[in-house]
C-alpha positions as CSV (number, residue, x, y, z in Angstrom):
1,X,-0.2,0.0,0.0
2,X,1.3,3.3,-1.0
3,X,1.3,6.2,1.5
4,X,1.0,9.8,-0.2
5,X,4.2,11.8,1.1
6,X,3.4,14.4,3.6
7,X,5.5,17.3,3.6
8,X,8.3,18.8,1.5
9,X,11.2,17.1,0.0
10,X,14.1,18.1,1.9
11,X,16.5,17.4,-1.1
12,X,14.9,19.9,-3.2
13,X,13.5,22.5,-0.9
14,X,15.2,25.8,-1.2
15,X,14.3,27.1,2.1
16,X,15.7,24.0,3.8
17,X,18.9,24.3,1.8
18,X,19.1,28.3,2.7
19,X,18.8,26.9,6.5
20,X,21.4,24.3,6.2
21,X,23.7,27.0,4.6
22,X,22.9,29.7,7.4
23,X,23.5,26.9,10.0
24,X,26.9,26.1,8.4
25,X,28.0,29.6,7.8
26,X,26.7,30.3,11.7
27,X,28.9,27.3,12.8
28,X,31.9,28.3,11.1
29,X,31.7,32.0,12.2
30,X,31.4,30.8,16.2
31,X,34.3,28.6,15.4
32,X,36.7,31.6,14.3
33,X,35.0,34.1,16.8
34,X,35.3,31.7,19.9
35,X,39.1,31.9,20.3
36,X,38.6,35.9,20.5
37,X,36.1,35.6,23.3
38,X,33.1,36.5,21.1
39,X,30.2,34.9,19.8
40,X,28.2,36.1,16.9
41,X,25.9,38.3,18.5
42,X,28.5,40.1,20.5
43,X,30.5,40.5,16.8
44,X,27.2,41.7,15.2
45,X,26.7,44.3,18.2
46,X,30.2,45.7,17.7
47,X,29.9,45.7,13.9
48,X,26.6,47.5,14.0
49,X,28.0,50.0,16.4
50,X,31.1,50.7,14.3
51,X,28.9,51.1,11.4
52,X,26.1,53.1,13.1
53,X,27.1,54.8,16.3
54,X,24.7,55.9,19.0
55,X,22.3,52.7,18.3
56,X,19.8,52.2,21.2
57,X,19.5,48.7,22.7
58,X,16.3,48.2,20.9
59,X,18.0,49.0,17.3
60,X,20.9,46.8,18.2
61,X,18.5,44.1,19.3
62,X,16.8,44.3,15.9
63,X,19.9,44.2,13.9
64,X,21.2,41.3,15.7
65,X,18.1,39.1,15.6
66,X,17.9,38.6,19.4
67,X,15.4,40.2,22.0
68,X,15.9,43.4,23.8
69,X,16.5,41.7,27.2
70,X,19.2,39.6,25.6
71,X,20.7,42.4,24.1
72,X,20.6,44.5,27.7
73,X,22.3,41.6,29.1
74,X,25.1,41.8,26.3
75,X,25.5,45.5,26.5
76,X,26.0,45.4,30.4
77,X,28.6,42.8,29.7
78,X,30.3,44.8,26.8
79,X,30.0,48.2,29.1
80,X,31.6,46.3,32.2
81,X,34.4,44.7,29.7
82,X,35.3,48.4,28.3
83,X,34.1,47.5,24.9
84,X,31.3,49.9,24.5
85,X,30.2,53.2,26.5
86,X,26.7,54.3,27.0
87,X,25.3,57.7,28.2
88,X,24.3,57.9,31.7
89,X,21.0,59.7,30.9
90,X,19.1,59.6,27.6
91,X,19.3,62.6,25.6
92,X,15.7,62.3,24.2
93,X,13.2,59.6,25.3
94,X,14.6,56.7,27.3
95,X,16.9,55.2,24.9
96,X,20.4,55.1,25.9
97,X,22.8,55.3,22.6
98,X,25.9,53.2,22.9
99,X,29.4,53.7,21.1
100,X,32.5,51.7,20.7
101,X,35.1,52.4,22.8
102,X,39.0,52.1,21.7
103,X,39.1,48.7,23.1
104,X,35.8,47.6,21.4
105,X,37.4,48.8,18.2
106,X,40.3,46.6,18.6
107,X,38.5,43.5,19.2
108,X,36.2,44.2,16.1
109,X,39.0,44.5,14.1
110,X,40.2,41.0,14.9
111,X,37.1,39.5,14.7
112,X,36.2,41.3,11.6
113,X,39.1,39.6,9.8
114,X,38.2,36.2,11.0
115,X,34.7,36.6,9.6
116,X,35.8,38.0,6.4
117,X,37.9,34.8,6.0
118,X,34.9,32.6,6.8
119,X,32.9,34.5,4.0
120,X,35.8,34.2,1.6
121,X,36.0,30.5,2.1
122,X,32.0,30.2,1.8
123,X,32.2,32.1,-1.8
124,X,35.7,30.5,-2.9
125,X,33.9,28.5,-5.6
126,X,31.8,31.1,-7.0
127,X,33.1,33.6,-9.8
128,X,32.5,37.4,-9.3
129,X,29.2,37.3,-11.4
130,X,27.9,34.4,-9.5
131,X,28.6,36.0,-6.2
132,X,26.8,39.2,-7.4
133,X,24.0,37.0,-8.7
134,X,23.5,35.2,-5.3
135,X,23.5,38.5,-3.4
136,X,21.0,40.0,-5.6
137,X,18.7,36.8,-5.5
138,X,19.0,36.6,-1.7
139,X,18.1,40.1,-1.2
140,X,15.3,39.6,-3.5
141,X,14.0,37.1,-1.6
142,X,14.4,38.9,1.7
143,X,12.6,41.6,0.3
144,X,9.6,39.2,-0.9
145,X,9.2,37.9,2.4
146,X,9.1,41.2,4.2
147,X,6.6,42.5,1.7
């Protein structure tokens, strides 16, 4: 007796392949960040602050794909370790803008180099045209899903 297949075919599912690629990328990034005393959220937070100084806890949480509570715990640790500084009082509203310290910039430099190596390894088998096409296609998928 034949049963009808339920679900999706994982071998041909683009969504499953994207999740597998995301998982492999995350594992490779965690592997190179761990010796630096960092994880992906820590690195992402520092990278965002380098590119957009003054972001609030909520903006950093959205940019690193974690909850505000998780980001608050991370920011407290980063502030304690001297990697970021936050204003004692909010200039407007309740948001405390955060900025990188010199120590945070030095940690970020090492982490950025390590993460760049992972990305280069990920793209090693693709031509420049294929890389550009992959970027364009993935950006289009994100745009479609976010409406």
